[in-house]
XYZ file of C-alpha atoms in Angstrom:
599
model
C 0.097 -0.014 0.101
C 1.005 3.309 -0.857
C 0.944 7.254 -0.161
C -0.005 9.063 -3.539
C 1.090 12.845 -3.225
C -0.560 15.187 -5.635
C 1.365 18.129 -6.562
C 0.450 21.186 -8.611
C 2.915 21.238 -11.316
C 5.353 18.652 -12.826
C 8.588 20.501 -11.581
C 7.148 20.528 -8.000
C 6.193 16.817 -8.074
C 9.779 16.109 -9.078
C 11.235 18.167 -6.310
C 8.976 16.409 -4.151
C 9.485 13.043 -5.294
C 13.359 13.748 -4.859
C 13.005 14.241 -1.224
C 10.777 11.077 -0.761
C 13.180 9.010 -2.610
C 11.123 8.257 -5.296
C 13.438 7.563 -8.250
C 11.267 5.161 -10.545
C 9.524 6.545 -13.517
C 6.124 6.244 -14.468
C 4.168 8.156 -17.372
C 3.231 10.929 -15.250
C 4.509 10.328 -11.876
C 7.410 8.947 -10.083
C 7.380 6.269 -7.414
C 9.029 4.225 -4.753
C 7.899 1.239 -2.649
C 6.055 3.728 -0.107
C 5.077 6.763 -2.083
C 3.817 7.717 -5.699
C 4.015 11.367 -6.810
C 1.911 12.436 -9.815
C 0.933 16.518 -10.291
C -1.500 18.615 -11.760
C -1.170 20.814 -14.719
C -2.819 24.148 -13.512
C -6.515 23.152 -13.452
C -7.519 19.737 -14.230
C -11.032 20.291 -13.495
C -13.000 23.280 -14.403
C -16.803 24.761 -13.680
C -19.437 23.827 -16.692
C -19.961 25.746 -19.645
C -23.760 27.411 -19.721
C -24.010 24.940 -22.939
C -23.222 21.789 -20.899
C -26.491 22.475 -18.762
C -28.554 23.073 -21.705
C -27.675 23.237 -25.147
C -29.970 26.077 -25.775
C -27.442 28.244 -23.944
C -25.201 28.014 -26.999
C -27.244 30.950 -28.299
C -26.676 34.505 -26.359
C -30.303 35.805 -25.944
C -31.419 38.209 -23.056
C -34.572 35.739 -22.580
C -32.030 32.898 -21.352
C -30.696 35.217 -18.605
C -29.546 34.737 -15.656
C -27.738 31.292 -16.363
C -28.300 30.080 -12.584
C -27.892 26.198 -12.284
C -29.156 24.810 -9.269
C -26.313 22.608 -8.552
C -22.717 23.868 -10.023
C -21.118 21.507 -11.889
C -17.504 20.385 -12.297
C -15.890 18.581 -15.736
C -12.504 17.433 -16.401
C -10.557 19.913 -18.795
C -10.300 18.770 -22.616
C -6.460 20.106 -22.772
C -5.373 18.092 -19.649
C -7.667 14.980 -19.411
C -4.727 12.199 -19.925
C -3.476 13.501 -16.804
C -6.928 13.969 -14.486
C -7.730 10.320 -15.691
C -4.056 9.005 -14.787
C -4.952 11.113 -11.009
C -8.533 9.617 -10.893
C -6.810 6.217 -11.341
C -4.142 6.369 -8.796
C -6.487 7.956 -6.398
C -8.744 5.123 -6.597
C -6.411 2.240 -7.036
C -6.299 -0.390 -4.411
C -2.504 0.006 -4.099
C -3.357 3.691 -2.916
C -4.028 3.644 1.128
C -4.037 7.439 1.458
C -3.594 10.803 -0.443
C -1.175 13.867 0.389
C -2.700 17.068 -1.207
C 0.373 18.927 -2.192
C -0.566 21.471 -4.371
C 0.480 25.116 -3.660
C -0.341 26.174 -0.358
C -3.098 28.851 -0.974
C -6.713 29.267 -2.098
C -6.175 28.400 -5.637
C -3.854 25.080 -4.914
C -6.624 24.167 -2.634
C -9.318 24.457 -5.562
C -7.210 22.717 -7.679
C -7.053 19.453 -5.670
C -10.503 19.508 -4.106
C -11.715 19.726 -7.681
C -9.829 16.640 -9.106
C -10.639 14.840 -5.971
C -14.343 15.251 -6.292
C -14.523 14.424 -9.538
C -12.372 11.674 -9.390
C -15.176 10.292 -6.978
C -12.687 9.586 -4.823
C -13.625 8.722 -0.540
C -10.196 7.852 0.760
C -8.656 10.164 3.730
C -5.993 12.910 2.550
C -3.464 15.141 4.282
C -2.430 18.398 3.378
C 1.269 19.270 2.892
C 1.462 23.158 3.525
C 4.853 24.903 2.877
C 6.064 28.547 1.878
C 9.662 27.235 0.531
C 10.656 24.541 -1.904
C 13.819 23.646 -0.285
C 14.525 20.017 0.515
C 14.623 20.872 4.190
C 11.297 22.478 3.861
C 9.812 19.595 2.373
C 11.256 17.185 4.685
C 9.967 19.313 7.258
C 6.290 19.758 5.812
C 5.948 15.893 5.777
C 6.733 15.756 9.295
C 4.139 18.384 9.937
C 0.770 17.239 7.520
C -2.121 18.118 8.790
C -5.871 16.352 8.129
C -7.081 18.082 4.754
C -10.171 18.592 7.200
C -8.257 21.226 8.329
C -8.490 23.391 5.090
C -12.106 22.802 4.356
C -13.170 26.162 4.669
C -10.365 27.451 2.492
C -11.484 25.028 0.304
C -15.374 26.638 0.174
C -13.888 30.040 -0.186
C -12.002 28.988 -3.281
C -15.058 27.573 -4.576
C -17.418 30.267 -3.697
C -14.980 32.867 -5.572
C -14.832 30.403 -8.629
C -18.864 30.280 -8.625
C -19.241 33.883 -8.064
C -16.944 35.189 -10.868
C -18.783 32.270 -12.851
C -22.123 33.653 -12.442
C -21.437 37.425 -12.680
C -18.938 37.221 -15.464
C -21.386 34.697 -17.878
C -24.575 36.667 -17.074
C -22.836 40.314 -17.332
C -21.303 39.750 -20.393
C -24.328 38.075 -21.830
C -26.497 40.673 -21.066
C -24.468 43.657 -22.217
C -22.964 41.963 -25.115
C -26.443 41.205 -26.216
C -27.997 44.358 -25.511
C -25.105 46.143 -27.251
C -24.180 44.057 -30.577
C -20.609 44.082 -29.324
C -18.719 41.646 -27.299
C -18.353 43.322 -23.856
C -16.880 41.078 -21.213
C -17.762 42.299 -17.801
C -16.959 40.541 -14.390
C -16.802 41.113 -10.576
C -13.347 42.185 -10.135
C -12.125 43.514 -13.754
C -15.147 45.990 -14.233
C -14.418 47.800 -10.870
C -10.336 47.928 -11.774
C -11.534 49.129 -15.369
C -13.491 51.856 -13.824
C -10.514 53.594 -11.735
C -8.700 53.308 -14.636
C -11.325 55.373 -16.657
C -12.201 57.721 -13.860
C -8.497 58.675 -13.527
C -8.318 59.484 -17.279
C -11.400 61.646 -16.914
C -9.924 63.594 -14.447
C -6.746 63.950 -16.586
C -8.807 64.885 -19.859
C -10.795 67.216 -17.983
C -8.079 68.916 -16.144
C -7.725 72.504 -17.079
C -4.155 73.761 -16.048
C -3.689 77.122 -14.495
C -0.880 79.467 -14.167
C 0.501 80.672 -10.832
C 3.745 82.081 -10.055
C 6.077 82.278 -6.764
C 8.111 84.131 -5.225
C 11.946 82.671 -4.011
C 14.280 84.727 -2.549
C 17.781 84.000 -1.926
C 19.294 85.230 1.629
C 22.784 85.716 2.284
C 24.836 86.107 5.571
C 28.201 85.858 6.785
C 29.242 82.541 6.231
C 26.537 80.932 4.053
C 23.121 81.454 2.639
C 19.543 79.909 2.172
C 16.427 80.271 0.066
C 12.939 80.297 0.682
C 9.351 81.001 -0.617
C 7.045 84.323 0.221
C 4.047 83.012 1.823
C 0.758 83.816 3.522
C -1.694 82.117 5.965
C -0.791 78.509 6.498
C 1.897 78.445 4.039
C 0.172 79.389 1.193
C 2.911 80.196 -1.540
C 0.908 80.361 -4.544
C 0.403 84.002 -6.153
C -2.160 84.373 -8.944
C -0.991 87.172 -11.513
C 2.567 87.703 -12.676
C 2.221 91.451 -12.138
C 1.721 90.782 -8.388
C 4.352 88.549 -8.037
C 7.115 90.487 -10.040
C 6.005 93.519 -7.797
C 6.766 91.361 -4.535
C 10.126 90.050 -5.542
C 11.282 93.827 -6.755
C 10.201 94.785 -3.720
C 12.042 92.873 -1.448
C 15.412 92.545 -3.472
C 18.365 94.072 -1.786
C 16.722 94.441 1.742
C 17.415 93.363 4.914
C 15.448 90.646 6.592
C 15.324 88.675 10.091
C 14.983 84.948 10.793
C 11.694 85.296 13.064
C 11.336 81.451 13.719
C 13.421 78.169 13.433
C 11.850 74.695 14.662
C 13.404 71.556 14.001
C 11.473 68.051 14.296
C 13.210 64.953 14.757
C 11.295 62.181 12.173
C 12.287 58.659 13.104
C 11.547 56.226 9.719
C 11.543 52.211 11.304
C 12.878 50.117 8.463
C 10.368 49.115 5.946
C 7.920 46.015 6.344
C 8.846 43.317 4.649
C 7.195 42.223 0.892
C 3.737 40.950 0.388
C 3.297 40.107 -3.062
C 1.179 43.576 -4.096
C 4.324 45.317 -2.431
C 6.618 43.563 -4.095
C 5.027 43.833 -7.121
C 4.776 47.899 -6.860
C 8.615 48.201 -6.209
C 9.467 46.126 -9.207
C 7.232 48.368 -11.273
C 8.637 51.707 -9.732
C 12.342 50.411 -10.095
C 12.466 48.154 -13.197
C 9.038 48.675 -15.021
C 7.883 45.008 -14.201
C 4.466 44.435 -15.031
C 2.797 42.854 -12.081
C 2.413 39.685 -13.864
C 6.426 39.619 -14.790
C 7.049 39.969 -11.160
C 4.747 37.562 -10.221
C 6.152 34.940 -12.589
C 9.953 36.143 -11.680
C 9.047 35.345 -7.939
C 7.515 32.186 -8.580
C 10.183 31.247 -10.365
C 12.507 32.242 -7.611
C 10.465 29.888 -5.059
C 9.779 26.908 -7.376
C 12.620 26.715 -9.670
C 15.607 27.938 -7.651
C 14.329 27.750 -4.145
C 15.829 31.190 -3.157
C 12.596 32.998 -2.188
C 9.382 31.826 0.117
C 6.101 31.441 -1.531
C 5.252 34.562 -3.391
C 1.257 34.835 -3.522
C 0.928 36.331 0.142
C -1.025 39.094 1.610
C 1.317 39.190 4.701
C 4.431 41.507 5.428
C 5.064 39.653 8.811
C 6.795 36.434 9.808
C 5.529 33.736 11.896
C 7.418 33.038 15.419
C 8.515 29.648 14.011
C 10.548 31.557 11.605
C 12.365 33.247 14.354
C 15.302 30.647 15.348
C 16.097 30.326 11.370
C 16.826 33.768 10.967
C 20.571 33.855 11.594
C 21.262 31.104 9.231
C 19.102 33.056 5.841
C 21.320 36.100 7.074
C 24.540 34.275 6.761
C 23.309 32.775 3.543
C 23.399 36.208 2.145
C 27.313 37.135 2.985
C 29.330 37.942 0.408
C 29.092 40.345 -2.679
C 26.877 43.772 -2.087
C 25.731 42.611 0.951
C 28.849 41.502 2.988
C 28.825 44.448 4.477
C 25.082 44.523 6.252
C 25.726 40.546 7.219
C 28.745 41.674 8.984
C 26.937 44.686 10.797
C 23.921 42.344 11.995
C 26.566 39.763 12.961
C 28.399 42.032 14.998
C 25.014 43.228 17.056
C 24.473 41.876 20.614
C 21.292 40.510 19.964
C 19.406 40.188 16.585
C 16.672 42.740 16.979
C 13.470 40.945 16.227
C 10.453 43.307 16.627
C 6.912 43.123 16.096
C 7.069 44.859 13.183
C 9.381 41.553 11.801
C 7.730 38.689 13.783
C 4.068 39.035 14.402
C 1.809 35.665 14.533
C -1.501 38.072 15.024
C -0.462 39.106 11.195
C -0.132 35.910 9.357
C -2.772 34.281 7.866
C -2.462 31.719 5.289
C 1.273 32.683 4.618
C 3.955 34.893 5.928
C 5.857 37.436 4.184
C 7.935 36.957 1.026
C 11.666 36.143 2.435
C 14.882 34.474 1.287
C 14.682 30.835 2.169
C 18.781 30.736 3.382
C 19.685 28.703 0.160
C 22.800 30.129 -1.509
C 22.115 31.901 -4.691
C 23.895 30.170 -7.381
C 26.520 32.022 -9.301
C 24.517 32.622 -12.242
C 21.225 33.668 -11.826
C 18.807 35.262 -15.017
C 18.959 38.744 -15.063
C 15.404 39.339 -13.894
C 15.336 36.748 -11.060
C 18.748 38.433 -10.085
C 17.069 41.656 -10.019
C 14.166 40.191 -7.927
C 15.994 38.590 -5.537
C 18.192 41.238 -4.569
C 15.077 43.582 -3.711
C 13.735 40.728 -1.486
C 16.999 40.366 0.073
C 17.789 44.021 0.734
C 14.127 44.152 2.213
C 15.187 41.339 4.483
C 18.285 42.724 5.666
C 17.032 46.094 6.174
C 14.597 44.597 9.169
C 17.654 44.243 11.507
C 18.959 47.498 10.930
C 18.018 50.611 13.162
C 15.606 53.355 12.364
C 16.500 55.988 10.363
C 16.600 59.680 12.219
C 16.430 62.755 10.093
C 16.073 66.429 11.333
C 13.581 68.622 9.531
C 14.291 72.187 10.149
C 11.494 74.828 8.927
C 12.996 78.539 9.401
C 10.305 81.654 8.541
C 12.361 84.972 7.378
C 10.622 88.371 7.498
C 11.435 90.906 5.194
C 10.058 94.593 6.045
C 9.833 96.994 2.678
C 8.053 99.970 4.740
C 4.601 99.427 3.104
C 4.557 95.235 3.620
C 5.984 92.633 5.578
C 6.735 89.895 3.826
C 7.386 86.170 5.208
C 9.376 83.532 3.467
C 9.368 79.835 4.538
C 13.033 78.104 4.149
C 12.864 73.797 4.591
C 15.805 71.733 5.148
C 16.351 68.588 6.685
C 19.632 66.537 7.262
C 20.366 63.086 8.472
C 21.311 62.250 12.220
C 21.329 58.503 11.867
C 21.180 56.775 8.553
C 20.086 53.320 9.882
C 18.306 50.845 7.157
C 18.382 53.662 4.618
C 22.232 52.656 4.354
C 21.434 49.829 2.301
C 19.108 52.279 -0.235
C 21.812 54.670 -0.754
C 21.658 54.481 -4.716
C 17.704 54.737 -4.623
C 17.584 57.785 -2.298
C 15.987 60.882 -4.245
C 16.810 64.041 -2.387
C 14.229 66.299 -2.055
C 15.938 68.991 0.490
C 19.106 70.048 1.672
C 20.373 71.206 5.293
C 19.481 74.523 6.205
C 22.753 76.532 7.444
C 22.577 77.018 11.321
C 20.146 79.757 12.068
C 19.201 81.801 14.978
C 15.892 83.841 15.999
C 16.789 87.147 15.214
C 19.748 86.362 12.640
C 20.185 89.571 10.222
C 20.525 88.294 6.390
C 20.077 90.392 3.648
C 18.099 89.396 0.287
C 20.548 88.731 -2.697
C 18.265 87.761 -5.716
C 14.124 87.767 -5.620
C 12.328 86.340 -8.679
C 9.106 85.589 -9.867
C 8.724 81.643 -10.539
C 6.154 80.766 -13.249
C 4.346 77.308 -12.242
C 1.446 75.225 -13.743
C -1.156 73.311 -12.019
C -0.813 69.559 -12.479
C -3.325 66.884 -13.580
C -3.645 63.621 -11.821
C -1.212 61.282 -13.205
C -2.352 58.172 -15.172
C -2.083 55.357 -13.149
C 1.048 52.877 -13.497
C 0.896 49.291 -12.534
C 2.443 50.323 -9.242
C -0.122 52.751 -8.533
C -3.464 50.715 -9.454
C -2.205 47.807 -7.312
C -2.277 50.255 -4.411
C -5.533 51.516 -5.233
C -7.059 47.882 -5.789
C -5.417 47.049 -2.699
C -7.029 50.078 -0.660
C -10.324 50.073 -2.862
C -12.122 51.387 0.430
C -10.984 54.895 0.403
C -13.280 55.536 -2.719
C -16.388 54.404 -0.793
C -18.393 57.806 -0.342
C -20.237 56.289 2.634
C -17.865 56.915 5.223
C -19.047 53.556 7.291
C -18.626 51.620 4.607
C -15.185 53.129 4.266
C -14.270 51.882 7.732
C -15.646 48.338 7.028
C -13.413 48.018 3.824
C -10.220 48.990 5.270
C -9.485 45.192 5.284
C -10.687 44.540 1.743
C -9.464 45.501 -1.734
C -10.235 44.860 -5.286
C -8.991 41.120 -5.994
C -6.305 39.898 -4.173
C -2.399 39.626 -4.229
C -2.217 36.582 -6.132
C -5.391 37.613 -8.749
C -4.586 41.301 -9.098
C -1.721 40.408 -11.635
C -3.878 38.640 -13.827
C -6.952 41.234 -13.905
C -4.661 43.860 -15.185
C -3.698 41.487 -17.994
C -7.300 40.611 -18.788
C -8.137 44.144 -19.170
C -5.462 44.403 -22.039
C -6.565 41.276 -23.589
C -10.240 42.293 -23.809
C -9.261 45.668 -25.573
C -10.297 47.794 -22.437
C -6.937 48.963 -21.502
C -3.858 49.815 -23.383
C -0.118 50.444 -21.958
C 1.373 53.509 -22.788
C 5.280 53.665 -21.562
C 4.485 52.848 -17.903
C 0.974 54.238 -18.020
C -2.246 52.220 -18.010
C -4.846 54.110 -20.510
C -8.321 52.999 -21.135
C -9.598 52.589 -24.827
C -12.678 54.110 -26.550
C -14.319 50.303 -25.804
C -13.302 50.269 -22.164
C -14.894 53.636 -21.404
C -18.215 52.778 -22.985
C -18.689 49.835 -20.852
C -18.326 52.095 -17.944
C -20.541 54.303 -18.962
C -23.605 51.599 -19.678
C -22.952 49.420 -16.718
C -24.966 50.053 -13.201
C -22.946 51.886 -10.236
C -22.803 48.303 -8.454
C -21.114 46.721 -11.153
C -18.042 49.067 -11.335
C -17.763 50.503 -7.809
C -14.834 48.896 -5.352
C -17.277 48.567 -2.746
C -19.120 45.485 -4.277
C -16.035 43.691 -4.638
C -14.175 44.995 -1.991
C -17.029 43.308 0.308
C -17.218 40.272 -1.483
C -13.537 40.299 -0.882
C -13.832 40.414 2.802
C -16.724 38.130 2.900
C -14.878 35.322 1.133
C -11.894 35.800 3.323
C -14.207 35.667 6.619
C -15.469 32.008 5.038
C -11.716 31.167 4.408
C -11.212 31.745 8.157
C -14.079 29.586 9.010
C -15.238 31.760 12.202
C -18.738 31.567 11.666
C -19.108 35.591 10.546
C -19.816 34.617 6.759
C -21.059 31.011 5.190
C -21.308 29.744 1.720
C -25.094 29.765 1.531
C -25.590 33.716 2.835
C -22.515 34.691 0.632
C -23.887 32.874 -2.760
C -27.513 34.155 -2.421
C -26.244 37.640 -2.210
C -24.151 36.826 -5.434
C -27.399 35.449 -6.809
C -29.389 38.374 -6.065
C -26.862 40.997 -7.469
C -26.687 38.661 -10.852
C -30.843 38.996 -11.235
C -29.862 42.988 -10.456
C -27.407 43.223 -13.107
C -29.746 41.174 -15.833
C -32.639 43.394 -15.123
C -30.567 46.577 -15.361
C -28.736 45.903 -18.603
C -32.291 45.000 -20.255
C -33.190 48.637 -19.135
C -30.096 50.265 -20.870
C -30.694 51.971 -24.448
């Protein structure tokens, strides 16, 4: 009798087989006397198409909507049916005593296995391998800590609800608006509110009317130094409407004497940045390298799966669980040499490793912890993209053990009397008292201010030059993938109702694992194009947003659902499958009714 292990991909299956000593090959599996290891190839099973329920659904008509089966059924995917049939045979074989689900440790991985298990009609007991690193050590440790498969039932229910909700909303909304308007208009629970963000931002840009204004800049000199300041009124308002007025002010103060009226210095303490979750990693790679969210995810997945250098990437946590604390010194030392040699030397020279709640906090880790190096030494040659992404993961990890950065921010107010008027000028500067973690980011620092010279209240100065500087108000910036990912993650801030905004603090559009595919989907269906780093809506995309109801394009709706799915996954009783799916079905009926009203 053997244990059957089902991995998500062939590469993962081969890694697990090697650790378990499965050296004999079969077609689509590896085996030993004690274990058989096989694998899925993505989703082997999928939800029925509408025409699978009823051939009449092949024709798209408004009268046939909503398509709402009493029971959502699954079928084997045609492209991978051969592998499904193999797994079905192995699952139900008399030689198989029990099964281990070893698909990726997340919502989608759980769904992939459960669909196959269900469609195969298997009733055998199964356990769950839950690992966040594909190193041999992590795999061995994971097999020593297998959990009963039922421990992840809530995660499976959440995954199934997500899949069925997306099917119901996508099938019905797409058919309704396509038939009504005579062109293919793909709509969805998650993609449409994301599109709405891009369309609304573009409309703000298109409708923006730039205004000219001026500022008066004065250069102050005194024995031993000098500095500049901007004229202001009230609460630091430096804007002056009218060139003539600004020039008159500049001429009035030029060559006059001034006095330092006020000097204040505030100490700003900046802690090390939190570790990466997937969304933050995608933002950083888009900002630094121009990587798309999809490219960052695939590269991080390669570091996890192929090179075993980084932990599981599809995570929404930026913290580590307590069981990682004893492993930290080994991971730090694995980064010794090359560009990180000084950082490792500094950290190892500390009396005690500074592990704070910003690094290790069990309360902020759910399915997965933050993305960090695994402790495996990088090979001499890594592909360029993997090298770039690994380096920023490693740098962020090492920075967590550095002290905070301390900056002195100084604001000075200088007054200049002209006889007719008192003019006040504000000057700002900053100086770094303690570099701290920022020492690891010297190449990435963009200085927006310099230190002011030592100034004292009452100090006499003289205005050297003064000039009216022309400025223009700037339109909002088009979304880049980095800023769109932030908007999707923090969709609650777009809610109009303050109570809903508060409720949605922990709910966004999509999940870290799905946001890249949402962006790619919008591009694939012709709703959005990339222009350099910017994401710009097409006419077709804008047209869809004009005709769909508010409920389909507002982030509030999908944000509430994502929160509901998270609650189902937690299994704490705050949301159940029936209640969630009933709300989806009500919403689908509403969408179909609304589509029929639109001309």
